[in-house]
Amino acid sequence: MLKINSINFDNSDSIIFLGTSQTEELTDFNITKQQLTSPNRVFFDINNAVLTIPNSTYQLKNSKLSSVRIAQFSTNPNVVRVVINYNDTYDISKIKLNTINNNLFIKLDDTIPAQAYLTQVYRESKESPYDYNEKTSVVENVIAPVPKPQDEIFNQVRSAFNESQGTLVLPNIEQKQARLMSRYFINRFEVRQGNILINGIGVVNLEAPIILEEPRRIVFDIPNTIVAQELRNKEIKINEYESVKLGQFEPSKARLVISTNFPMKYKPIYSFDLQSILFANEDKIKGLIFADKNSQITYYKASQISDATKMINIMFSNPVVYSLKRYNNELELRFYNLENFNVISFNQQAIENQQEDISAVKVGQNEYVIKFKLSDNMKLDCYETLNATQIRLNITGSAKSVKPQKPKEESKIKIGLGKKDKDSSKIPSSVLKKTIILDAGHGGKDTGAIKSGINEKDITLEMILRLKDELEDRGFSRVYLTRDDDTYLTLAERVEFASEHGADAFVSIHLNSSVKPDVRGFETHYYTDEGYGMAKVIHSELSSQLVDYDRGLFKSKFYVINHTIAPSILLEVAFLSNDEERREIMTKEKQEQIIKAIADGLVRYLRASE
Ligand SMILES: [Zn+2]
């Protein structure tokens, strides 16, 4: 009997992960798929399976699909059924079922996690795609919930979704409140050839490691993570002198502690599907091949996006395997499957661009290191896209003011993958009191542009909500939204809303559309002179922080920016009609990138206009 004990989603809700109890690779499991209409849905029956979490329904952010339900089938207790409800425009041939190791995953669109390149460094098995026969059935099956005994795993997975982030949907809760965010669920922890391997479901991320003395050990905290019960507090010997232990440190934080006399030798290497992490002993991985496919750098840009922040954007032809390590005054970004990287011209270019603090070196067959000079007080954020073809680093903090280090019992080394370290203290309180009106384009019956079932109105709302959060995180107290749900507003109502609130700034977000599918890029529009001042600053942030095509700054007579008294701009952040941009703009990473640039620009503008 196959036990299914977790369901998880990636950030863009394009993949459903089903964790199973199986320790061996799934080979002879039995699945049937059928399609039903009114409402449109597809279901998978997993035969000889039992669900150890409660029957549940999840709303998806992906606008082509409305919800996913997983339940023990009522009339046959040996069947677990997954039902996916989709909209008319969704192409169900995109649904693909795959296995990874001992888990199942259902792909809902073209987003390709990098599993195709998996090698046995991270997992034993390779991808084995299961396609199935298309069957259409008219049989209506009613799925009645079957209460299941609550066991440990139930509680673990249940608590993996908290109220605000992910939630089981109760009948009377409106859809918009049901936001899902993925968590990481660790279901394998072992020592392999002197290296520590963690496998899980979801996307792994790390906090800055800490080195502690007596006994000497290095601690890695893994946020947003649930450890399977049977792995908790399990101590494994690495060798005669070293051991490692994994625990559930806080309700949603896992902690890995390696007892070793040489803590700096251990470095975390991310698998490209971001579902595994290898804490590798440097000495043990020489010559190891981490990927069966090499990757090339296709785009590189290092830019100073503000006085204090430098951003590095790197794009790759194929998923990349990398590690990130911080030494005293140096950050090392190491790639394990690169080829044709011309370090000589890279270094020359860095010098020409007056970025002498960045240099690259080849250290092995396909191994390259890019080094960044750092000072102690610099902070680092690292982001990677789901398909592992883009890495972005934000390095914050000035190189000049080096803080004296306090002698402390614990010395901290920051690899610093902490995500939300905002310093609002630098923004004057008079600026933080400014009234900012955010306007999500379209809404309700006015969908805006539509492409492949994606509505402009949904994306603009999602982004506006993120922008509000971002500004409030930075300390702004008067941020108002013309709409915070899917309601219809006239343009005049939006303008009126702004003047009622005494706006100091008005920002409207839209998505562009073109009959030519390859047209892409972002645009900033203004109409008044006041609007121009703000547009210029925000546009320059977008231009320097995004890798997307900059279509320019335009004086345009759009109603909202023409009639609003406050400085007003309208942003067309991407083309919904362009396949790549559409796919990207639906990801959290991309949205956050744009939001950050807008927020930076807005702050800069408001400060300057004080
Ligand atoms: Zn629009």
Coordinates of C-alpha atoms and ligand atoms in Angstrom, one line a residue:
M1 CA 0.0 0.0 0.0
L2 CA 1.4 3.4 -1.0
K3 CA 1.0 6.0 1.7
I4 CA 0.6 9.6 0.5
N5 CA 1.6 11.9 3.3
S6 CA 2.1 15.3 1.9
I7 CA 0.9 17.6 -0.8
N8 CA 2.9 20.7 -1.7
F9 CA 3.1 23.3 -4.4
D10 CA 5.8 25.3 -6.0
N11 CA 5.8 29.0 -5.8
S12 CA 4.0 29.6 -9.1
D13 CA 1.5 26.8 -8.5
S14 CA 2.6 25.0 -11.6
I15 CA 3.7 21.8 -9.9
I16 CA 2.0 19.7 -7.3
F17 CA 4.3 17.5 -5.2
L18 CA 2.9 14.4 -3.6
G19 CA 5.2 13.0 -1.0
T20 CA 4.9 9.3 -0.3
S21 CA 6.1 6.9 2.4
Q22 CA 8.0 4.8 -0.1
T23 CA 11.7 4.6 0.5
E24 CA 12.3 2.8 -2.7
E25 CA 11.8 4.4 -6.0
L26 CA 8.3 4.2 -7.2
T27 CA 8.1 1.9 -10.2
D28 CA 4.9 -0.1 -10.3
F29 CA 2.4 2.3 -9.0
N30 CA -0.9 2.4 -10.7
I31 CA -2.6 5.5 -11.8
T32 CA -5.6 6.2 -14.0
K33 CA -6.6 9.6 -15.3
Q34 CA -9.9 10.8 -16.5
Q35 CA -11.4 14.0 -17.8
L36 CA -14.9 15.2 -16.8
T37 CA -16.9 18.3 -17.8
S38 CA -19.2 20.8 -16.1
P39 CA -17.3 21.8 -14.2
N40 CA -14.2 21.1 -16.2
R41 CA -11.9 18.8 -14.3
V42 CA -9.4 16.1 -14.5
F43 CA -8.8 13.5 -11.9
F44 CA -6.1 10.9 -11.1
D45 CA -6.9 7.8 -9.2
I46 CA -3.8 6.5 -7.4
N47 CA -4.6 2.8 -6.8
N48 CA -3.5 0.9 -3.8
A49 CA -2.9 4.1 -1.9
V50 CA -3.9 5.6 1.4
L51 CA -4.0 9.3 2.2
T52 CA -2.5 10.1 5.6
I53 CA -3.4 13.8 5.6
P54 CA -7.1 14.9 5.6
N55 CA -9.0 15.3 2.5
S56 CA -8.4 18.9 1.4
T57 CA -9.0 21.4 -1.3
Y58 CA -6.4 24.0 -2.3
Q59 CA -7.1 27.1 -4.3
L60 CA -4.4 27.9 -6.9
K61 CA -2.9 31.2 -7.8
N62 CA -2.4 29.9 -11.3
S63 CA -5.4 31.5 -13.0
K64 CA -5.8 28.7 -15.6
L65 CA -6.6 26.3 -12.8
S66 CA -9.0 27.0 -10.0
S67 CA -8.4 24.3 -7.4
V68 CA -7.0 21.0 -6.5
R69 CA -8.6 18.5 -4.3
I70 CA -7.0 15.4 -2.8
A71 CA -9.1 12.8 -1.1
Q72 CA -9.5 9.2 -0.2
F73 CA -12.0 7.9 -2.6
S74 CA -15.3 7.2 -0.9
T75 CA -16.4 4.0 -2.6
N76 CA -13.1 2.4 -2.8
P77 CA -10.9 2.9 0.3
N78 CA -7.8 1.8 -1.5
V79 CA -7.9 4.7 -4.0
V80 CA -6.6 8.3 -3.5
R81 CA -8.1 10.7 -5.9
V82 CA -6.6 14.0 -7.0
V83 CA -9.1 16.3 -8.8
I84 CA -7.9 19.3 -10.7
N85 CA -10.5 21.9 -11.7
Y86 CA -9.5 24.0 -14.7
N87 CA -10.9 26.9 -16.7
D88 CA -12.1 26.7 -20.3
T89 CA -8.9 28.1 -21.7
Y90 CA -6.6 25.6 -20.0
D91 CA -5.0 23.1 -22.3
I92 CA -5.1 19.8 -20.3
S93 CA -2.6 18.1 -22.4
K94 CA -0.1 20.1 -20.3
I95 CA -0.8 18.1 -17.3
K96 CA 2.0 15.6 -16.9
L97 CA 2.6 13.1 -14.2
N98 CA 6.2 12.2 -13.1
T99 CA 8.0 10.6 -10.4
I100 CA 11.1 11.8 -8.6
N101 CA 12.7 9.3 -6.4
N102 CA 10.0 8.2 -4.0
N103 CA 7.6 11.0 -4.8
L104 CA 5.0 11.9 -7.4
F105 CA 4.7 15.2 -9.0
I106 CA 2.0 16.6 -11.3
K107 CA 3.1 19.3 -13.7
L108 CA 0.4 21.7 -14.6
D109 CA 2.1 23.8 -17.2
D110 CA 5.3 24.3 -19.1
T111 CA 7.3 25.3 -16.1
I112 CA 10.1 22.8 -16.1
P113 CA 11.8 22.2 -12.8
A114 CA 15.3 21.0 -13.5
Q115 CA 14.7 17.4 -12.7
A116 CA 15.5 16.4 -16.3
Y117 CA 19.1 16.9 -15.3
L118 CA 19.2 15.2 -12.0
T119 CA 22.2 13.1 -11.3
Q120 CA 22.8 10.7 -8.6
V121 CA 24.8 13.1 -6.5
Y122 CA 21.4 14.3 -5.2
R123 CA 19.1 11.5 -5.9
E124 CA 19.4 7.9 -6.8
S125 CA 17.0 7.9 -9.7
K126 CA 16.4 9.9 -12.9
E127 CA 13.2 11.2 -14.1
S128 CA 10.7 8.7 -15.4
P129 CA 7.9 10.4 -17.1
Y130 CA 4.6 8.7 -17.1
D131 CA 2.2 9.7 -19.8
Y132 CA -1.2 8.1 -19.8
N133 CA -4.0 7.4 -22.2
E134 CA -6.4 10.2 -22.7
K135 CA -9.8 8.9 -21.6
T136 CA -13.0 10.8 -21.5
S137 CA -15.7 9.7 -19.1
V138 CA -19.2 11.0 -18.5
V139 CA -19.5 9.2 -15.2
E140 CA -20.1 11.7 -12.4
N141 CA -18.2 10.7 -9.3
V142 CA -19.1 12.4 -6.1
I143 CA -16.3 12.5 -3.7
A144 CA -17.4 12.3 -0.1
P145 CA -14.9 13.2 2.5
V146 CA -13.7 10.2 4.6
P147 CA -12.4 11.2 8.0
K148 CA -9.0 9.7 8.5
P149 CA -7.2 9.1 11.8
Q150 CA -4.9 11.9 12.6
D151 CA -1.4 10.8 12.9
E152 CA 2.0 12.5 13.3
I153 CA 2.5 13.1 9.7
F154 CA -0.9 14.6 9.4
N155 CA 0.0 17.2 12.1
Q156 CA 3.3 17.9 10.5
V157 CA 1.9 18.6 7.1
R158 CA -1.0 20.4 8.5
S159 CA 1.2 22.8 10.4
A160 CA 3.3 23.3 7.3
F161 CA 0.6 25.6 6.1
N162 CA -0.2 28.4 8.4
E163 CA -3.3 30.6 8.4
S164 CA -2.0 33.4 6.3
Q165 CA 0.1 31.6 3.8
G166 CA -1.5 28.3 2.9
T167 CA -4.8 27.1 4.1
L168 CA -7.3 24.4 3.7
V169 CA -10.3 26.0 2.1
L170 CA -13.5 25.9 4.1
P171 CA -16.7 26.2 2.2
N172 CA -17.5 29.8 3.1
I173 CA -14.1 31.4 2.7
E174 CA -13.8 33.5 -0.4
Q175 CA -11.2 32.4 -2.9
K176 CA -9.1 35.5 -2.6
Q177 CA -8.2 34.7 1.0
A178 CA -6.9 31.4 0.1
R179 CA -3.3 32.0 -0.7
L180 CA -0.9 29.2 -1.0
M181 CA 2.7 29.3 -0.3
S182 CA 5.0 26.4 -0.5
R183 CA 6.9 25.0 2.4
Y184 CA 9.8 22.7 2.4
F185 CA 9.2 19.2 3.8
I186 CA 12.3 17.1 4.5
N187 CA 11.8 13.4 3.9
R188 CA 15.3 12.2 3.6
F189 CA 18.4 12.9 5.6
E190 CA 21.6 10.8 5.2
V191 CA 25.3 10.9 5.0
R192 CA 26.7 9.8 1.7
Q193 CA 30.4 9.5 1.1
G194 CA 31.2 12.0 3.8
N195 CA 28.7 14.5 2.6
I196 CA 25.3 15.3 4.2
L197 CA 22.3 15.0 1.9
I198 CA 18.9 16.5 2.5
N199 CA 16.0 15.7 0.2
G200 CA 12.6 17.1 0.4
I201 CA 9.6 18.5 -1.3
G202 CA 9.2 22.1 -2.0
V203 CA 12.0 24.6 -2.3
V204 CA 14.9 24.7 0.1
N205 CA 16.5 27.9 1.4
L206 CA 19.1 28.6 4.1
E207 CA 19.8 31.2 6.7
A208 CA 23.2 32.4 7.5
P209 CA 25.2 29.6 9.3
I210 CA 26.5 30.1 12.7
I211 CA 29.7 28.6 14.1
L212 CA 29.6 27.6 17.8
E213 CA 32.4 26.5 20.1
E214 CA 32.8 23.8 22.7
P215 CA 32.2 21.5 21.0
R216 CA 32.9 23.1 17.7
R217 CA 30.0 23.0 15.4
I218 CA 28.3 24.7 12.5
V219 CA 24.6 25.3 12.5
F220 CA 22.5 25.8 9.4
D221 CA 18.9 26.9 10.0
I222 CA 16.4 26.0 7.2
P223 CA 13.4 28.3 7.4
N224 CA 9.9 27.5 6.4
T225 CA 10.6 23.8 6.8
I226 CA 9.1 20.8 8.4
V227 CA 11.1 17.7 9.1
A228 CA 9.5 14.3 8.9
Q229 CA 8.9 12.9 12.4
E230 CA 11.1 9.9 11.9
L231 CA 14.1 12.1 11.0
R232 CA 13.9 14.4 13.9
N233 CA 16.9 14.5 16.3
K234 CA 18.5 11.6 14.5
E235 CA 22.2 11.8 14.8
I236 CA 24.4 10.4 12.1
K237 CA 28.1 9.7 12.3
I238 CA 30.0 11.2 9.4
N239 CA 33.3 9.7 10.5
E240 CA 35.2 8.9 13.6
Y241 CA 35.3 12.6 14.6
E242 CA 32.3 14.2 13.0
S243 CA 28.6 13.8 13.3
V244 CA 25.4 15.6 12.1
K245 CA 22.0 16.0 13.6
L246 CA 18.8 17.3 12.2
G247 CA 16.0 18.8 14.3
Q248 CA 12.7 20.7 14.2
F249 CA 14.1 23.8 15.9
E250 CA 11.0 25.9 15.7
P251 CA 7.5 25.0 14.5
S252 CA 8.5 26.0 11.0
K253 CA 12.2 26.0 11.1
A254 CA 14.6 23.0 10.8
R255 CA 18.1 23.1 12.2
L256 CA 21.1 21.1 11.0
V257 CA 24.1 20.9 13.3
I258 CA 27.4 19.5 12.1
S259 CA 29.9 18.8 14.9
T260 CA 33.3 19.2 13.4
N261 CA 36.6 20.8 14.1
F262 CA 36.6 22.2 10.6
P263 CA 33.3 24.0 10.2
M264 CA 34.4 26.1 7.3
K265 CA 34.9 23.0 5.2
Y266 CA 31.2 22.4 4.9
K267 CA 29.5 24.2 2.1
P268 CA 25.9 24.0 1.0
I269 CA 25.4 23.0 -2.7
Y270 CA 22.0 23.5 -4.1
S271 CA 20.6 21.0 -6.5
F272 CA 19.0 22.8 -9.5
D273 CA 15.5 21.7 -8.6
L274 CA 16.0 23.4 -5.2
Q275 CA 14.6 20.3 -3.6
S276 CA 17.9 19.0 -2.3
I277 CA 20.9 20.3 -0.6
L278 CA 24.2 18.7 -0.2
F279 CA 26.3 19.9 2.8
A280 CA 29.6 19.0 1.2
N281 CA 32.9 18.6 2.7
E282 CA 35.2 20.4 0.3
D283 CA 37.8 17.6 0.4
K284 CA 35.2 15.0 -0.5
I285 CA 33.7 16.5 -3.5
K286 CA 36.8 17.0 -5.7
G287 CA 36.0 15.5 -9.0
L288 CA 32.4 14.8 -8.3
I289 CA 30.1 15.4 -11.2
F290 CA 27.0 17.3 -10.1
A291 CA 25.2 17.4 -13.3
D292 CA 25.1 15.5 -16.5
K293 CA 24.5 18.6 -18.5
N294 CA 26.7 21.7 -18.5
S295 CA 25.5 25.2 -18.6
Q296 CA 26.8 28.4 -20.0
I297 CA 26.4 32.0 -18.8
T298 CA 24.1 33.8 -21.3
Y299 CA 23.8 37.0 -19.4
Y300 CA 25.7 38.8 -16.7
K301 CA 25.1 42.2 -15.2
A302 CA 26.5 43.8 -12.1
S303 CA 25.0 47.1 -11.3
Q304 CA 25.0 49.6 -8.5
I305 CA 21.2 50.0 -8.0
S306 CA 21.6 52.5 -5.1
D307 CA 24.4 53.9 -3.0
A308 CA 24.2 51.0 -0.8
T309 CA 23.1 48.1 -3.0
K310 CA 24.8 46.2 -5.7
M311 CA 22.8 43.7 -7.8
I312 CA 24.3 40.9 -9.7
N313 CA 22.1 39.1 -12.3
I314 CA 23.3 36.0 -14.0
M315 CA 21.4 33.9 -16.5
F316 CA 22.3 30.4 -17.7
S317 CA 21.6 28.3 -20.8
N318 CA 20.8 25.3 -18.6
P319 CA 20.1 24.7 -14.9
V320 CA 23.1 25.5 -12.9
V321 CA 24.5 23.8 -9.7
Y322 CA 26.1 26.3 -7.4
S323 CA 27.2 27.0 -3.9
L324 CA 27.5 30.3 -2.0
K325 CA 30.0 30.8 0.7
R326 CA 31.2 33.8 2.6
Y327 CA 34.7 34.1 3.9
N328 CA 35.9 37.1 6.0
N329 CA 36.1 39.6 3.2
E330 CA 35.0 37.6 0.3
L331 CA 31.9 36.0 -1.2
E332 CA 32.5 33.0 -3.3
L333 CA 29.9 32.0 -5.9
R334 CA 31.0 28.6 -7.2
F335 CA 29.5 26.9 -10.2
Y336 CA 29.9 23.2 -10.8
N337 CA 28.6 22.6 -14.3
L338 CA 29.7 25.6 -16.3
E339 CA 31.5 25.5 -19.6
N340 CA 33.0 28.0 -22.0
F341 CA 33.2 30.7 -19.4
N342 CA 35.9 33.1 -20.5
V343 CA 37.3 34.3 -17.2
I344 CA 40.0 36.5 -18.9
S345 CA 37.5 38.6 -20.7
F346 CA 35.2 38.6 -17.7
N347 CA 37.9 40.0 -15.5
Q348 CA 38.9 42.6 -18.1
Q349 CA 35.3 43.7 -18.4
A350 CA 35.0 44.0 -14.7
I351 CA 38.0 46.3 -14.6
E352 CA 36.7 48.4 -17.5
N353 CA 33.4 48.8 -15.6
Q354 CA 35.3 49.8 -12.5
Q355 CA 34.2 46.7 -10.7
E356 CA 37.6 45.6 -9.5
D357 CA 35.9 44.0 -6.5
I358 CA 34.6 41.2 -8.8
S359 CA 36.8 38.6 -10.3
A360 CA 36.4 35.1 -11.8
V361 CA 38.7 32.1 -11.8
K362 CA 38.6 28.6 -13.2
V363 CA 39.2 26.0 -10.6
G364 CA 38.4 22.7 -12.3
Q365 CA 37.0 21.0 -15.4
N366 CA 33.6 22.7 -15.2
E367 CA 34.1 24.5 -12.0
Y368 CA 34.4 28.2 -11.8
V369 CA 34.3 30.7 -9.0
I370 CA 33.2 34.3 -9.1
K371 CA 34.6 36.2 -6.1
F372 CA 33.2 39.4 -4.7
K373 CA 35.1 41.6 -2.2
L374 CA 32.9 42.3 0.8
S375 CA 33.2 44.1 4.1
D376 CA 31.9 42.7 7.4
N377 CA 28.7 44.6 7.5
M378 CA 27.5 43.7 4.1
K379 CA 24.3 41.8 3.7
L380 CA 23.5 39.4 1.0
D381 CA 20.2 38.1 -0.5
C382 CA 20.2 35.4 -3.0
Y383 CA 17.4 34.4 -5.3
E384 CA 17.2 31.6 -7.8
T385 CA 14.4 30.9 -10.3
L386 CA 12.6 27.6 -10.1
N387 CA 14.2 26.3 -13.3
A388 CA 17.6 27.2 -11.9
T389 CA 18.6 29.3 -15.0
Q390 CA 18.9 32.6 -13.2
I391 CA 20.6 33.7 -10.0
R392 CA 20.3 37.2 -8.5
L393 CA 22.4 38.5 -5.7
N394 CA 21.7 41.7 -3.8
I395 CA 24.7 42.9 -1.8
T396 CA 23.8 45.7 0.6
G397 CA 25.9 47.8 2.8
S398 CA 28.7 50.3 2.1
A399 CA 32.2 49.1 1.8
K400 CA 33.6 51.9 3.8
S401 CA 32.2 51.7 7.3
V402 CA 33.6 48.5 8.7
K403 CA 32.1 47.8 12.1
P404 CA 34.4 46.6 14.8
Q405 CA 33.6 43.0 15.5
K406 CA 32.5 42.3 19.0
P407 CA 34.3 39.4 20.6
K408 CA 31.5 37.0 21.2
E409 CA 31.0 33.5 22.1
E410 CA 29.6 32.7 18.8
S411 CA 31.1 34.1 15.7
K412 CA 28.7 34.5 12.8
I413 CA 29.5 33.9 9.3
K414 CA 26.9 35.2 7.0
I415 CA 26.2 33.3 3.9
G416 CA 23.1 35.3 4.3
L417 CA 20.1 33.9 2.5
G418 CA 17.8 35.8 4.7
K419 CA 15.1 37.2 2.5
K420 CA 13.5 40.2 4.2
D421 CA 16.2 42.4 5.8
K422 CA 14.9 45.8 5.3
D423 CA 16.4 48.8 6.8
S424 CA 13.7 51.4 7.3
S425 CA 15.6 53.5 9.8
K426 CA 17.2 55.4 7.0
I427 CA 13.9 56.7 5.5
P428 CA 12.9 59.9 7.3
S429 CA 9.6 59.7 9.1
S430 CA 8.2 62.5 7.1
V431 CA 8.6 60.4 4.0
L432 CA 7.1 57.4 5.7
K433 CA 4.0 59.4 6.4
K434 CA 3.4 60.2 2.7
T435 CA 0.1 59.0 1.3
I436 CA 0.6 56.5 -1.5
I437 CA -2.2 55.3 -3.7
L438 CA -1.6 52.0 -5.5
D439 CA -3.9 51.2 -8.4
A440 CA -4.2 47.6 -9.8
G441 CA -5.3 48.0 -13.4
H442 CA -8.7 46.8 -14.5
G443 CA -10.8 44.5 -12.3
G444 CA -14.2 42.7 -12.2
K445 CA -15.9 42.6 -15.6
D446 CA -13.0 44.5 -17.0
T447 CA -10.3 41.8 -17.3
G448 CA -7.8 43.9 -19.2
A449 CA -5.6 41.9 -21.6
I450 CA -6.1 38.1 -21.7
K451 CA -3.7 35.5 -23.0
S452 CA -3.9 31.8 -22.5
G453 CA -6.4 32.2 -19.8
I454 CA -4.3 34.7 -17.8
N455 CA -6.1 37.9 -17.0
E456 CA -4.3 41.1 -16.7
K457 CA -6.5 42.2 -13.8
D458 CA -5.4 39.2 -11.7
I459 CA -1.7 39.8 -12.1
T460 CA -2.0 43.5 -11.5
L461 CA -3.9 42.9 -8.3
E462 CA -1.3 40.3 -7.1
M463 CA 1.5 42.8 -7.8
I464 CA -0.2 45.7 -6.2
L465 CA -0.8 43.6 -3.0
R466 CA 2.9 42.7 -3.0
L467 CA 3.9 46.4 -3.5
K468 CA 1.7 47.4 -0.6
D469 CA 3.4 44.8 1.6
E470 CA 6.8 45.9 0.5
L471 CA 6.1 49.6 1.3
E472 CA 4.6 48.7 4.6
D473 CA 7.6 46.5 5.4
R474 CA 9.8 49.6 4.7
G475 CA 7.8 51.6 7.2
F476 CA 5.2 53.4 5.2
S477 CA 2.0 53.8 7.1
R478 CA -0.4 55.4 4.5
V479 CA -0.6 53.1 1.6
Y480 CA -4.0 52.7 0.1
L481 CA -5.4 50.5 -2.7
T482 CA -8.0 51.6 -5.2
R483 CA -9.0 47.9 -5.1
D484 CA -7.9 45.0 -3.1
D485 CA -10.0 42.4 -4.7
D486 CA -11.6 41.6 -8.1
T487 CA -14.0 44.5 -8.3
Y488 CA -14.8 46.7 -11.1
L489 CA -13.9 50.4 -10.8
T490 CA -14.3 53.2 -13.3
L491 CA -11.3 55.3 -14.1
A492 CA -13.0 58.3 -12.5
E493 CA -13.5 56.4 -9.3
R494 CA -9.8 55.6 -9.1
V495 CA -8.9 59.3 -9.5
E496 CA -11.5 60.3 -7.0
F497 CA -10.2 57.8 -4.5
A498 CA -6.7 59.3 -4.9
S499 CA -7.9 62.9 -4.2
E500 CA -10.2 61.8 -1.3
H501 CA -7.1 60.4 0.4
G502 CA -4.9 63.4 -0.4
A503 CA -2.4 61.3 -2.4
D504 CA 1.2 62.3 -2.5
A505 CA 1.9 59.7 -5.2
F506 CA -0.2 57.5 -7.4
V507 CA 1.1 54.4 -9.0
S508 CA -0.9 52.3 -11.4
I509 CA 0.3 48.8 -12.6
H510 CA -0.8 47.3 -15.9
L511 CA 0.4 44.6 -18.3
N512 CA 0.9 45.3 -21.9
S513 CA -0.3 43.3 -24.9
S514 CA 0.5 43.2 -28.6
V515 CA -0.6 41.2 -31.6
K516 CA 3.0 40.5 -32.3
P517 CA 3.9 37.7 -29.8
D518 CA 7.6 38.6 -29.7
V519 CA 7.1 42.2 -28.5
R520 CA 8.4 42.5 -25.0
G521 CA 9.7 44.8 -22.3
F522 CA 8.5 47.4 -19.8
E523 CA 7.3 51.0 -20.1
T524 CA 6.7 53.9 -17.8
H525 CA 4.0 56.5 -18.5
Y526 CA 3.4 59.9 -17.1
Y527 CA 1.5 62.9 -18.2
T528 CA 2.1 65.9 -15.9
D529 CA 5.4 67.5 -15.0
E530 CA 5.1 66.3 -11.4
G531 CA 4.5 62.8 -12.8
Y532 CA 7.5 63.1 -15.0
G533 CA 9.8 63.6 -11.9
M534 CA 8.5 60.4 -10.3
A535 CA 8.4 58.5 -13.6
K536 CA 12.0 59.3 -14.3
V537 CA 13.3 58.0 -11.0
I538 CA 11.2 54.8 -10.9
H539 CA 11.9 54.0 -14.5
S540 CA 15.6 54.3 -13.9
E541 CA 15.3 51.8 -11.0
L542 CA 13.4 49.4 -13.2
S543 CA 15.9 49.8 -16.0
S544 CA 18.9 49.1 -13.8
Q545 CA 17.4 46.3 -11.7
L546 CA 15.6 44.3 -14.4
V547 CA 17.1 42.3 -17.1
D548 CA 14.1 42.9 -19.3
Y549 CA 14.0 45.1 -22.3
D550 CA 13.6 48.7 -21.5
R551 CA 11.0 50.2 -23.9
G552 CA 11.3 53.7 -22.4
L553 CA 9.6 56.5 -20.7
F554 CA 6.5 58.0 -22.4
K555 CA 4.2 61.0 -22.0
S556 CA 0.8 59.5 -22.5
K557 CA -2.7 60.8 -21.9
F558 CA -4.0 57.9 -19.9
Y559 CA -7.0 58.9 -17.9
V560 CA -5.7 58.0 -14.4
I561 CA -2.4 59.8 -14.7
N562 CA -3.9 62.7 -16.6
H563 CA -6.6 63.4 -14.1
T564 CA -5.0 62.6 -10.8
I565 CA -3.7 65.7 -9.1
A566 CA -0.8 64.0 -7.3
P567 CA 2.3 62.9 -9.2
S568 CA 1.1 59.9 -11.1
I569 CA 2.5 57.2 -13.2
L570 CA 1.3 54.1 -15.1
L571 CA 3.6 51.2 -15.5
E572 CA 3.3 48.5 -18.1
V573 CA 5.5 46.0 -16.5
A574 CA 5.6 43.2 -19.1
F575 CA 3.8 41.9 -22.1
L576 CA 1.1 39.3 -21.4
S577 CA 1.1 38.5 -25.1
N578 CA 4.8 37.4 -25.0
D579 CA 5.0 33.7 -23.9
E580 CA 8.2 34.1 -21.9
E581 CA 7.2 37.3 -20.2
R582 CA 3.8 35.9 -19.3
R583 CA 5.3 32.8 -17.8
E584 CA 7.8 34.9 -15.9
I585 CA 5.4 37.6 -14.6
M586 CA 3.4 34.9 -12.9
T587 CA 6.3 33.9 -10.7
K588 CA 6.8 35.3 -7.3
E589 CA 10.5 35.9 -8.0
K590 CA 9.8 38.1 -11.0
Q591 CA 7.0 40.0 -9.3
E592 CA 9.3 40.7 -6.3
Q593 CA 12.0 41.9 -8.5
I594 CA 9.8 44.4 -10.2
I595 CA 8.1 45.4 -6.9
K596 CA 11.5 46.0 -5.3
A597 CA 12.6 48.3 -8.1
I598 CA 9.3 50.3 -8.0
A599 CA 9.6 50.6 -4.2
D600 CA 13.2 51.7 -4.4
G601 CA 12.3 54.3 -7.0
L602 CA 9.3 55.6 -5.1
V603 CA 11.4 56.0 -1.9
R604 CA 14.1 57.8 -3.8
Y605 CA 11.6 60.1 -5.4
L606 CA 9.7 60.9 -2.2
R607 CA 12.9 61.6 -0.4
A608 CA 14.2 63.9 -3.1
S609 CA 10.9 65.8 -3.2
E610 CA 11.0 66.5 0.5
Ligands
ZN1 ZN -4.1 47.5 -18.7

